[in-house]
């Protein structure tokens, strides 16, 4: 088999001393396959000075990076526009953020076509070629590739929720985008519920024939399947058991200075429910004065898509609510909310996971949410408070599940978590760990490619 991966970003980046691999779940899962079997990774070229084709590593190459160079206008329309201001909010049911701008879909069309052309140039149509496309940035390229290569094996993995058909059809271009996706042989989603939504969208909006999870359209068959993504379990376990992590966790507990620590770790995105979570924590403090001075909430938010107004707005809102809570409740040396707007290393995150008594993971919607799995793997006796509107919730019944829109319920869950008996905490965590072990990201990639 020779593999061509198509993703928005390429997996390598320039460092102070040359080139290196970008860290991330997708690169971790797919690079070993590319390195072992050889192949190509197609992604956007954001900087015009970089070459379109680069063998990596330079001294003894085992795969090729193929860039599709994008102008600033193209990046704005295709990435910031169509992907981030249309497909992202729609798939997360947050349609108040939808910007239905005609230029966005026009640019998305032409950029997807250029990605497809790059794939066609990099592959020769031989029988053992597998093309694996990633995510909502590339809905139309499968259709273009299929048109030129009827025999190609094409897969797609959709990392975010596929919304209910009645929500997806809000898009004026819903049918065109679905047709593009149906150029694939296999489309993967995190959970069955998204598979069902996709199949229903194809059946209702295109009149496609459906037999279980097989969709027939225009003489071609596409399967939709659930392939829940995982983390690199072994590496996380090893890191969590490193004695230096325990030391870091201890230092962190001392810095927080309270018996109870609750953490939240997210990209700063309006889908992640950070603002509602803060309001719930405020409610918890209002209703439980006995916890004043006894609990710290440590929230990290990584800067994300900072060019967009909706992200600047959520940043201001979170800043404001943090200030208000601390202004209202802080006393002596106690600061109720410790908020950091920055990125940390995985090693640092691991220490936070280990030190926490509870993790508040409460997105308004999330395809999977892998922070959940990182916390479960690193924690010894922490409680996971998890939004039921995440893919992870379908797989992790032992979590303390909450509706992220229900602030009273969230506030109560914080109290329940902090007062949970140790044996119940351990029992729940044991069940969670067993599931997360099976969701390993290497299994995810292997299982998807086998199915493809
Ligand atoms: P994301 O929306 O990015 O991914 P998530 O699954 O939570 O969401 O992964 C975030 C990653 O970023 C985690 O590995 C986490 O450790 C890291 N991270 C978060 N905050 C950080 C910080 N302050 N510093 C450093 N690292 C930080 C999309 C979908 C998800 C889906 C994944 C994978 O939106 O639903 O789970 O893809 O398919």
Tab-separated table of C-alpha atoms and ligand atoms in Angstrom:
chain	number	residue	atom	x	y	z
A	1	UNK	CA	0.000	0.000	0.000
A	2	UNK	CA	1.156	3.549	-0.594
A	3	UNK	CA	-0.570	6.209	1.474
A	4	UNK	CA	-1.438	9.806	0.609
A	5	UNK	CA	-2.670	11.813	3.571
A	6	UNK	CA	-4.566	15.017	2.858
A	7	UNK	CA	-4.952	17.427	5.761
A	8	UNK	CA	-5.256	21.145	6.210
A	9	UNK	CA	-1.746	21.486	7.660
A	10	UNK	CA	1.461	19.677	6.789
A	11	UNK	CA	3.104	17.674	9.598
A	12	UNK	CA	6.506	19.408	9.630
A	13	UNK	CA	7.615	22.863	10.644
A	14	UNK	CA	10.746	24.980	10.678
A	15	UNK	CA	12.595	25.085	13.988
A	16	UNK	CA	15.667	26.996	15.139
A	17	UNK	CA	17.886	24.196	13.900
A	18	UNK	CA	16.207	23.018	10.729
A	19	UNK	CA	13.002	21.064	10.285
A	20	UNK	CA	10.998	19.091	12.824
A	21	UNK	CA	7.737	17.220	13.211
A	22	UNK	CA	4.749	19.224	14.520
A	23	UNK	CA	3.342	17.646	17.627
A	24	UNK	CA	-0.311	16.657	17.504
A	25	UNK	CA	-2.650	13.678	17.593
A	26	UNK	CA	-2.963	13.343	13.845
A	27	UNK	CA	0.768	13.486	13.109
A	28	UNK	CA	1.423	10.991	15.893
A	29	UNK	CA	-1.083	8.569	14.437
A	30	UNK	CA	-0.301	8.896	10.755
A	31	UNK	CA	3.418	9.584	10.495
A	32	UNK	CA	4.500	6.106	11.629
A	33	UNK	CA	2.400	4.634	8.802
A	34	UNK	CA	3.848	7.071	6.269
A	35	UNK	CA	7.384	6.533	7.503
A	36	UNK	CA	7.054	2.753	7.361
A	37	UNK	CA	5.401	2.459	3.970
A	38	UNK	CA	6.439	5.680	2.275
A	39	UNK	CA	3.932	8.119	0.913
A	40	UNK	CA	2.897	11.727	0.691
A	41	UNK	CA	1.276	14.275	2.991
A	42	UNK	CA	-0.617	17.023	1.168
A	43	UNK	CA	-1.458	20.203	3.097
A	44	UNK	CA	-1.650	23.947	2.644
A	45	UNK	CA	1.432	26.084	2.099
A	46	UNK	CA	0.947	29.196	4.171
A	47	UNK	CA	4.316	30.743	3.412
A	48	UNK	CA	5.086	31.486	-0.244
A	49	UNK	CA	8.849	31.007	0.148
A	50	UNK	CA	8.536	27.313	1.043
A	51	UNK	CA	8.940	24.782	-1.726
A	52	UNK	CA	5.864	22.948	-2.977
A	53	UNK	CA	7.515	19.582	-2.641
A	54	UNK	CA	9.839	18.595	0.157
A	55	UNK	CA	11.297	15.187	0.956
A	56	UNK	CA	11.570	14.523	4.679
A	57	UNK	CA	13.899	14.051	6.445
A	58	UNK	CA	16.284	15.630	3.948
A	59	UNK	CA	19.242	13.304	4.635
A	60	UNK	CA	17.278	10.031	4.445
A	61	UNK	CA	13.742	10.737	3.221
A	62	UNK	CA	10.855	8.412	4.030
A	63	UNK	CA	7.924	10.547	2.955
A	64	UNK	CA	7.107	13.586	0.835
A	65	UNK	CA	5.427	16.786	1.934
A	66	UNK	CA	3.414	18.395	-0.845
A	67	UNK	CA	2.245	21.928	-0.243
A	68	UNK	CA	-0.685	23.670	-1.909
A	69	UNK	CA	0.426	27.314	-1.702
A	70	UNK	CA	-2.383	29.665	-0.667
A	71	UNK	CA	-2.563	33.423	-1.057
A	72	UNK	CA	-3.781	35.539	1.858
A	73	UNK	CA	-7.184	35.889	0.160
A	74	UNK	CA	-7.426	32.132	-0.319
A	75	UNK	CA	-6.499	31.475	3.281
A	76	UNK	CA	-9.140	33.973	4.408
A	77	UNK	CA	-11.912	32.488	2.306
A	78	UNK	CA	-11.167	28.787	2.557
A	79	UNK	CA	-9.794	28.493	6.094
A	80	UNK	CA	-10.945	31.465	8.199
A	81	UNK	CA	-14.134	31.788	6.187
A	82	UNK	CA	-15.697	28.538	5.021
A	83	UNK	CA	-13.993	26.171	7.483
A	84	UNK	CA	-13.985	28.299	10.624
A	85	UNK	CA	-16.991	30.575	10.208
A	86	UNK	CA	-19.385	28.229	8.447
A	87	UNK	CA	-18.625	24.532	8.818
A	88	UNK	CA	-17.245	24.795	12.370
A	89	UNK	CA	-20.149	26.665	14.023
A	90	UNK	CA	-22.783	24.762	12.043
A	91	UNK	CA	-21.402	21.348	13.007
A	92	UNK	CA	-21.348	22.434	16.661
A	93	UNK	CA	-24.961	23.678	16.525
A	94	UNK	CA	-23.819	27.258	17.251
A	95	UNK	CA	-25.517	28.878	14.316
A	96	UNK	CA	-25.416	32.340	15.846
A	97	UNK	CA	-21.736	32.354	14.732
A	98	UNK	CA	-22.559	31.422	11.127
A	99	UNK	CA	-21.274	33.844	8.434
A	100	UNK	CA	-22.890	32.720	5.198
A	101	UNK	CA	-20.695	34.654	2.826
A	102	UNK	CA	-20.721	33.633	-0.850
A	103	UNK	CA	-16.992	34.417	-1.278
A	104	UNK	CA	-16.151	31.807	1.350
A	105	UNK	CA	-17.710	28.903	-0.556
A	106	UNK	CA	-16.260	30.142	-3.857
A	107	UNK	CA	-12.738	30.114	-2.451
A	108	UNK	CA	-13.361	26.805	-0.676
A	109	UNK	CA	-14.378	25.273	-4.018
A	110	UNK	CA	-11.237	26.411	-5.810
A	111	UNK	CA	-8.880	25.488	-2.948
A	112	UNK	CA	-10.411	22.009	-2.647
A	113	UNK	CA	-9.926	21.591	-6.378
A	114	UNK	CA	-6.255	22.518	-6.049
A	115	UNK	CA	-5.800	20.030	-3.220
A	116	UNK	CA	-7.366	17.371	-5.454
A	117	UNK	CA	-5.003	18.309	-8.315
A	118	UNK	CA	-2.018	17.983	-5.999
A	119	UNK	CA	-3.204	14.510	-4.939
A	120	UNK	CA	-3.638	13.468	-8.562
A	121	UNK	CA	-0.127	14.669	-9.377
A	122	UNK	CA	1.378	12.804	-6.442
A	123	UNK	CA	-0.359	9.498	-7.191
A	124	UNK	CA	-0.183	7.477	-10.393
A	125	UNK	CA	-3.456	5.582	-10.218
A	126	UNK	CA	-1.773	2.252	-9.430
A	127	UNK	CA	-3.884	-0.395	-7.695
A	128	UNK	CA	-2.438	-0.236	-4.167
A	129	UNK	CA	-2.884	3.479	-3.518
A	130	UNK	CA	-4.846	4.688	-0.538
A	131	UNK	CA	-5.875	8.324	-0.106
A	132	UNK	CA	-6.908	9.396	3.378
A	133	UNK	CA	-8.432	12.867	3.683
A	134	UNK	CA	-8.866	14.625	7.026
A	135	UNK	CA	-11.626	16.813	8.305
A	136	UNK	CA	-14.078	19.521	7.353
A	137	UNK	CA	-11.575	21.576	5.353
A	138	UNK	CA	-11.824	19.069	2.516
A	139	UNK	CA	-15.380	18.109	1.650
A	140	UNK	CA	-15.179	18.649	-2.087
A	141	UNK	CA	-11.763	17.177	-2.932
A	142	UNK	CA	-12.980	13.533	-2.652
A	143	UNK	CA	-15.501	14.179	-5.446
A	144	UNK	CA	-12.830	15.710	-7.703
A	145	UNK	CA	-10.397	12.862	-7.102
A	146	UNK	CA	-13.119	10.258	-7.718
A	147	UNK	CA	-14.061	11.887	-11.015
A	148	UNK	CA	-10.500	11.430	-12.313
A	149	UNK	CA	-9.737	8.136	-10.589
A	150	UNK	CA	-12.829	5.897	-10.494
A	151	UNK	CA	-10.748	3.018	-9.073
A	152	UNK	CA	-8.983	4.928	-6.299
A	153	UNK	CA	-9.421	3.958	-2.640
A	154	UNK	CA	-10.480	7.118	-0.820
A	155	UNK	CA	-11.208	7.550	2.884
A	156	UNK	CA	-12.188	10.589	4.926
A	157	UNK	CA	-12.185	11.168	8.654
A	158	UNK	CA	-14.493	13.845	10.034
A	159	UNK	CA	-13.100	15.048	13.389
A	160	UNK	CA	-16.010	17.211	14.555
A	161	UNK	CA	-19.697	16.329	15.091
A	162	UNK	CA	-21.834	15.713	12.013
A	163	UNK	CA	-24.943	17.659	12.956
A	164	UNK	CA	-28.539	16.518	12.700
A	165	UNK	CA	-29.789	16.541	9.101
A	166	UNK	CA	-32.184	19.416	9.828
A	167	UNK	CA	-29.231	21.526	10.992
A	168	UNK	CA	-26.890	20.504	8.178
A	169	UNK	CA	-29.493	21.488	5.585
A	170	UNK	CA	-29.304	25.103	6.794
A	171	UNK	CA	-26.224	25.344	4.550
A	172	UNK	CA	-27.203	26.641	1.133
A	173	UNK	CA	-24.509	24.354	-0.324
A	174	UNK	CA	-25.422	21.274	1.737
A	175	UNK	CA	-26.146	19.044	-1.255
A	176	UNK	CA	-23.002	20.007	-3.172
A	177	UNK	CA	-20.837	19.330	-0.109
A	178	UNK	CA	-22.494	15.970	0.501
A	179	UNK	CA	-21.908	14.959	-3.119
A	180	UNK	CA	-18.228	15.787	-2.687
A	181	UNK	CA	-18.006	13.615	0.429
A	182	UNK	CA	-19.710	10.718	-1.363
A	183	UNK	CA	-16.665	10.446	-3.620
A	184	UNK	CA	-15.175	8.450	-0.706
A	185	UNK	CA	-15.309	4.711	-0.131
A	186	UNK	CA	-15.288	5.111	3.634
A	187	UNK	CA	-16.098	8.062	5.900
A	188	UNK	CA	-15.152	7.797	9.566
A	189	UNK	CA	-16.772	9.640	12.477
A	190	UNK	CA	-16.076	9.398	16.194
A	191	UNK	CA	-19.427	7.864	17.200
A	192	UNK	CA	-22.482	6.125	15.725
A	193	UNK	CA	-24.709	9.152	16.332
A	194	UNK	CA	-22.708	11.195	13.805
A	195	UNK	CA	-22.780	8.272	11.354
A	196	UNK	CA	-26.577	8.194	11.626
A	197	UNK	CA	-26.796	11.953	11.065
A	198	UNK	CA	-24.608	11.706	7.966
A	199	UNK	CA	-26.535	8.791	6.490
A	200	UNK	CA	-29.819	10.617	7.093
A	201	UNK	CA	-28.413	13.755	5.436
A	202	UNK	CA	-27.427	11.789	2.307
A	203	UNK	CA	-30.756	9.955	2.174
A	204	UNK	CA	-32.995	12.962	2.718
A	205	UNK	CA	-31.093	15.708	0.935
A	206	UNK	CA	-29.754	13.726	-2.036
A	207	UNK	CA	-32.257	10.890	-2.212
A	208	UNK	CA	-29.329	8.448	-1.936
A	209	UNK	CA	-30.052	4.743	-1.470
A	210	UNK	CA	-29.259	3.577	2.039
A	211	UNK	CA	-28.710	0.095	3.362
A	212	UNK	CA	-27.624	0.279	7.011
A	213	UNK	CA	-24.437	2.332	6.920
A	214	UNK	CA	-23.873	1.899	3.181
A	215	UNK	CA	-24.893	4.791	0.953
A	216	UNK	CA	-25.422	4.331	-2.794
A	217	UNK	CA	-25.284	7.408	-4.945
A	218	UNK	CA	-24.471	7.958	-8.599
A	219	UNK	CA	-23.341	4.374	-9.079
A	220	UNK	CA	-20.871	4.527	-6.198
A	221	UNK	CA	-20.970	3.038	-2.699
A	222	UNK	CA	-19.782	4.853	0.427
A	223	UNK	CA	-19.672	3.325	3.891
A	224	UNK	CA	-19.985	5.489	7.006
A	225	UNK	CA	-18.486	4.032	10.184
A	226	UNK	CA	-17.683	5.014	13.758
A	227	UNK	CA	-13.931	5.033	14.513
A	228	UNK	CA	-13.451	6.834	17.834
A	229	UNK	CA	-10.052	8.501	18.074
A	230	UNK	CA	-7.743	7.975	21.050
A	231	UNK	CA	-4.507	9.362	22.461
A	232	UNK	CA	-1.019	7.894	22.542
A	233	UNK	CA	-1.828	5.865	25.629
A	234	UNK	CA	1.607	4.359	26.317
A	235	UNK	CA	3.441	7.646	26.052
A	236	UNK	CA	0.954	9.396	28.321
A	237	UNK	CA	1.105	6.592	30.881
A	238	UNK	CA	4.869	6.671	30.893
A	239	UNK	CA	4.881	10.446	31.348
A	240	UNK	CA	2.261	10.288	34.121
A	241	UNK	CA	4.331	7.758	36.059
A	242	UNK	CA	7.565	9.692	35.792
A	243	UNK	CA	8.574	10.678	39.356
A	244	UNK	CA	9.349	14.220	38.187
A	245	UNK	CA	5.674	14.670	37.199
A	246	UNK	CA	4.629	13.835	40.754
A	247	UNK	CA	7.058	16.494	42.003
A	248	UNK	CA	5.657	19.036	39.535
A	249	UNK	CA	2.106	18.156	40.562
A	250	UNK	CA	3.027	18.613	44.223
A	251	UNK	CA	4.590	22.014	43.541
A	252	UNK	CA	1.486	23.037	41.621
A	253	UNK	CA	-0.785	21.993	44.531
A	254	UNK	CA	1.325	24.086	46.874
A	255	UNK	CA	1.092	27.083	44.551
A	256	UNK	CA	-2.690	26.798	44.406
A	257	UNK	CA	-2.720	26.600	48.197
A	258	UNK	CA	-6.136	24.935	48.563
A	259	UNK	CA	-7.177	21.377	49.423
A	260	UNK	CA	-9.316	21.111	46.297
A	261	UNK	CA	-8.223	21.825	42.734
A	262	UNK	CA	-10.520	21.805	39.719
A	263	UNK	CA	-8.991	22.175	36.247
A	264	UNK	CA	-10.173	23.073	32.771
A	265	UNK	CA	-7.913	22.751	29.695
A	266	UNK	CA	-9.059	23.851	26.256
A	267	UNK	CA	-8.344	25.793	23.125
A	268	UNK	CA	-10.038	29.155	23.620
A	269	UNK	CA	-13.046	28.376	21.449
A	270	UNK	CA	-16.704	29.273	21.923
A	271	UNK	CA	-17.604	25.576	21.479
A	272	UNK	CA	-15.669	24.536	24.567
A	273	UNK	CA	-18.118	26.051	27.073
A	274	UNK	CA	-15.466	27.921	29.081
A	275	UNK	CA	-17.697	30.914	29.772
A	276	UNK	CA	-20.682	28.821	30.984
A	277	UNK	CA	-18.304	26.779	33.102
A	278	UNK	CA	-17.092	29.958	34.810
A	279	UNK	CA	-20.681	31.026	35.486
A	280	UNK	CA	-21.365	27.609	36.985
A	281	UNK	CA	-18.298	27.887	39.193
A	282	UNK	CA	-19.502	31.305	40.333
A	283	UNK	CA	-22.890	29.772	41.186
A	284	UNK	CA	-21.130	26.995	43.092
A	285	UNK	CA	-19.259	29.591	45.166
A	286	UNK	CA	-22.470	31.540	45.792
A	287	UNK	CA	-24.273	28.459	47.015
A	288	UNK	CA	-21.448	26.879	48.995
A	289	UNK	CA	-19.707	29.471	51.174
A	290	UNK	CA	-18.045	26.670	53.126
A	291	UNK	CA	-15.827	26.140	50.065
A	292	UNK	CA	-14.508	29.715	50.038
A	293	UNK	CA	-10.780	29.513	50.498
A	294	UNK	CA	-10.966	25.708	50.034
A	295	UNK	CA	-11.112	25.294	46.260
A	296	UNK	CA	-9.174	26.710	43.286
A	297	UNK	CA	-10.298	26.548	39.695
A	298	UNK	CA	-7.337	26.461	37.298
A	299	UNK	CA	-8.370	27.149	33.703
A	300	UNK	CA	-5.939	27.140	30.801
A	301	UNK	CA	-7.040	28.401	27.404
A	302	UNK	CA	-4.718	28.100	24.419
A	303	UNK	CA	-4.961	31.022	21.986
A	304	UNK	CA	-6.773	29.844	18.866
A	305	UNK	CA	-8.035	31.435	15.600
A	306	UNK	CA	-7.245	34.816	17.121
A	307	UNK	CA	-7.838	36.651	13.802
A	308	UNK	CA	-11.584	36.053	14.040
A	309	UNK	CA	-13.928	38.447	15.803
A	310	UNK	CA	-15.961	35.652	17.429
A	311	UNK	CA	-12.751	34.371	19.081
A	312	UNK	CA	-11.732	37.857	20.213
A	313	UNK	CA	-15.202	38.214	21.718
A	314	UNK	CA	-15.063	34.955	23.683
A	315	UNK	CA	-11.650	36.000	24.947
A	316	UNK	CA	-13.067	39.286	26.288
A	317	UNK	CA	-16.032	37.498	27.838
A	318	UNK	CA	-13.855	34.992	29.653
A	319	UNK	CA	-11.466	37.745	30.870
A	320	UNK	CA	-14.428	39.657	32.190
A	321	UNK	CA	-16.102	36.810	34.051
A	322	UNK	CA	-12.797	35.709	35.620
A	323	UNK	CA	-12.231	39.277	36.840
A	324	UNK	CA	-15.731	39.474	38.229
A	325	UNK	CA	-15.534	36.172	40.139
A	326	UNK	CA	-12.155	36.989	41.613
A	327	UNK	CA	-13.295	40.522	42.453
A	328	UNK	CA	-16.339	39.138	44.243
A	329	UNK	CA	-14.875	36.224	46.154
A	330	UNK	CA	-11.082	36.502	46.528
A	331	UNK	CA	-9.856	37.079	50.055
A	332	UNK	CA	-6.472	37.066	51.801
A	333	UNK	CA	-4.224	34.889	49.658
A	334	UNK	CA	-7.077	32.901	48.055
A	335	UNK	CA	-7.776	33.486	44.359
A	336	UNK	CA	-10.780	31.370	43.288
A	337	UNK	CA	-10.076	31.338	39.517
A	338	UNK	CA	-6.550	31.024	38.175
A	339	UNK	CA	-6.744	31.685	34.464
A	340	UNK	CA	-3.920	31.319	31.952
A	341	UNK	CA	-4.263	32.351	28.316
A	342	UNK	CA	-1.351	30.427	26.855
A	343	UNK	CA	-0.046	27.086	25.620
A	344	UNK	CA	1.713	24.536	27.830
A	345	UNK	CA	3.790	21.478	26.983
A	346	UNK	CA	2.196	18.057	27.299
A	347	UNK	CA	4.543	17.393	30.189
A	348	UNK	CA	3.190	20.421	32.049
A	349	UNK	CA	-0.403	19.467	31.237
A	350	UNK	CA	0.267	16.008	32.603
A	351	UNK	CA	1.302	17.481	35.970
A	352	UNK	CA	-1.924	19.532	36.091
A	353	UNK	CA	-4.014	16.462	35.265
A	354	UNK	CA	-2.298	14.562	38.028
A	355	UNK	CA	-2.737	17.289	40.610
A	356	UNK	CA	-6.429	17.881	39.936
A	357	UNK	CA	-9.231	16.593	42.124
A	358	UNK	CA	-11.665	17.152	39.294
A	359	UNK	CA	-11.581	18.126	35.622
A	360	UNK	CA	-14.389	20.257	34.224
A	361	UNK	CA	-14.690	19.313	30.563
A	362	UNK	CA	-17.914	20.902	29.492
A	363	UNK	CA	-18.021	21.776	25.767
A	364	UNK	CA	-21.313	22.964	24.305
A	365	UNK	CA	-20.460	20.403	21.594
A	366	UNK	CA	-17.294	18.506	20.754
A	367	UNK	CA	-16.550	15.820	18.162
A	368	UNK	CA	-14.644	13.714	20.668
A	369	UNK	CA	-12.535	15.838	23.082
A	370	UNK	CA	-9.200	14.180	23.727
A	371	UNK	CA	-8.331	16.293	26.789
A	372	UNK	CA	-10.813	13.941	28.487
A	373	UNK	CA	-8.686	10.942	27.600
A	374	UNK	CA	-5.454	12.655	28.634
A	375	UNK	CA	-6.939	13.455	32.052
A	376	UNK	CA	-8.238	9.908	32.548
A	377	UNK	CA	-4.879	8.388	31.661
A	378	UNK	CA	-2.853	10.699	33.905
A	379	UNK	CA	-5.181	10.912	36.913
A	380	UNK	CA	-4.950	8.681	39.990
A	381	UNK	CA	-8.195	9.497	41.754
A	382	UNK	CA	-9.641	12.579	40.042
A	383	UNK	CA	-13.270	12.968	39.030
A	384	UNK	CA	-14.195	13.662	35.414
A	385	UNK	CA	-17.120	16.054	34.986
A	386	UNK	CA	-18.003	15.643	31.315
A	387	UNK	CA	-20.455	17.351	28.996
A	388	UNK	CA	-22.968	14.889	27.589
A	389	UNK	CA	-22.764	16.816	24.291
A	390	UNK	CA	-19.318	15.431	23.407
A	391	UNK	CA	-18.409	12.345	21.423
A	392	UNK	CA	-16.435	11.177	24.463
A	393	UNK	CA	-19.603	11.079	26.576
A	394	UNK	CA	-21.087	8.289	24.436
A	395	UNK	CA	-18.073	6.131	25.229
A	396	UNK	CA	-17.485	7.064	28.872
A	397	UNK	CA	-20.610	6.352	30.975
A	398	UNK	CA	-18.545	6.298	34.206
A	399	UNK	CA	-17.927	10.059	33.974
A	400	UNK	CA	-20.076	12.458	35.969
A	401	UNK	CA	-22.092	13.616	32.970
A	402	UNK	CA	-23.653	17.050	32.791
A	403	UNK	CA	-25.620	19.190	30.384
A	404	UNK	CA	-23.263	22.138	29.729
A	405	UNK	CA	-26.202	24.512	29.240
A	406	UNK	CA	-27.588	23.686	32.708
A	407	UNK	CA	-25.576	25.939	35.038
A	408	UNK	CA	-27.359	24.725	38.181
A	409	UNK	CA	-26.626	21.128	37.240
A	410	UNK	CA	-22.980	22.031	36.590
A	411	UNK	CA	-22.642	23.778	39.947
A	412	UNK	CA	-24.125	20.729	41.679
A	413	UNK	CA	-21.776	18.413	39.795
A	414	UNK	CA	-18.754	20.377	41.100
A	415	UNK	CA	-19.953	19.777	44.660
A	416	UNK	CA	-20.699	16.099	43.963
A	417	UNK	CA	-17.211	15.657	42.509
A	418	UNK	CA	-15.448	17.304	45.446
A	419	UNK	CA	-17.415	15.215	47.953
A	420	UNK	CA	-17.298	11.885	46.133
A	421	UNK	CA	-16.041	9.015	48.325
A	422	UNK	CA	-12.601	7.704	47.360
A	423	UNK	CA	-13.814	4.198	46.490
A	424	UNK	CA	-16.409	5.584	44.070
A	425	UNK	CA	-13.793	7.836	42.446
A	426	UNK	CA	-11.433	4.902	41.984
A	427	UNK	CA	-14.137	2.632	40.658
A	428	UNK	CA	-15.300	5.179	38.068
A	429	UNK	CA	-11.753	5.988	37.005
A	430	UNK	CA	-10.929	2.300	36.583
A	431	UNK	CA	-13.809	1.895	34.115
A	432	UNK	CA	-12.780	5.048	32.255
A	433	UNK	CA	-9.146	3.947	31.994
A	434	UNK	CA	-10.154	0.596	30.511
A	435	UNK	CA	-12.044	2.310	27.700
A	436	UNK	CA	-9.326	4.885	27.010
A	437	UNK	CA	-6.714	2.100	26.745
A	438	UNK	CA	-8.652	0.563	23.865
A	439	UNK	CA	-9.031	3.905	22.057
A	440	UNK	CA	-5.295	4.279	21.448
A	441	UNK	CA	-4.552	6.559	18.507
A	442	UNK	CA	-2.370	3.957	16.783
A	443	UNK	CA	-5.297	1.503	16.909
A	444	UNK	CA	-7.517	4.225	15.502
A	445	UNK	CA	-5.309	4.765	12.444
A	446	UNK	CA	-4.708	1.023	11.961
A	447	UNK	CA	-8.399	0.129	12.264
A	448	UNK	CA	-9.487	2.862	9.883
A	449	UNK	CA	-6.933	1.876	7.248
A	450	UNK	CA	-7.871	-1.804	7.605
A	451	UNK	CA	-11.530	-0.939	7.094
A	452	UNK	CA	-10.629	1.205	4.107
B	1	LIG	P1	-9.786	20.169	19.221
B	1	LIG	O1	-11.028	20.973	19.096
B	1	LIG	O2	-8.517	20.896	19.117
B	1	LIG	O3	-9.777	18.952	18.175
B	1	LIG	P2	-9.413	18.360	21.639
B	1	LIG	O4	-9.864	17.008	21.232
B	1	LIG	O5	-9.859	18.741	22.999
B	1	LIG	O6	-9.941	19.503	20.694
B	1	LIG	O7	-7.825	18.397	21.601
B	1	LIG	C1	-7.099	19.503	22.066
B	1	LIG	C2	-5.612	19.154	22.190
B	1	LIG	O8	-4.926	20.366	22.465
B	1	LIG	C3	-5.314	18.210	23.349
B	1	LIG	O9	-4.354	17.275	22.985
B	1	LIG	C4	-4.802	19.126	24.444
B	1	LIG	O10	-3.839	18.534	25.287
B	1	LIG	C5	-4.180	20.261	23.666
B	1	LIG	N1	-4.299	21.511	24.468
B	1	LIG	C6	-5.423	22.106	24.917
B	1	LIG	N2	-5.114	23.186	25.660
B	1	LIG	C7	-3.772	23.278	25.690
B	1	LIG	C8	-2.815	24.190	26.282
B	1	LIG	N3	-3.182	25.237	27.006
B	1	LIG	N4	-1.526	23.964	26.065
B	1	LIG	C9	-1.136	22.914	25.312
B	1	LIG	N5	-1.959	22.035	24.748
B	1	LIG	C10	-3.258	22.211	24.915
B	1	LIG	C11	-10.629	18.421	17.125
B	1	LIG	C12	-12.092	18.214	17.500
B	1	LIG	C13	-12.210	17.315	18.721
B	1	LIG	C14	-11.493	15.996	18.472
B	1	LIG	C15	-10.086	16.229	17.916
B	1	LIG	C16	-9.449	14.916	17.434
B	1	LIG	O11	-12.728	19.473	17.745
B	1	LIG	O12	-13.576	17.062	19.039
B	1	LIG	O13	-11.391	15.275	19.687
B	1	LIG	O14	-10.086	17.124	16.827
B	1	LIG	O15	-10.245	14.290	16.483
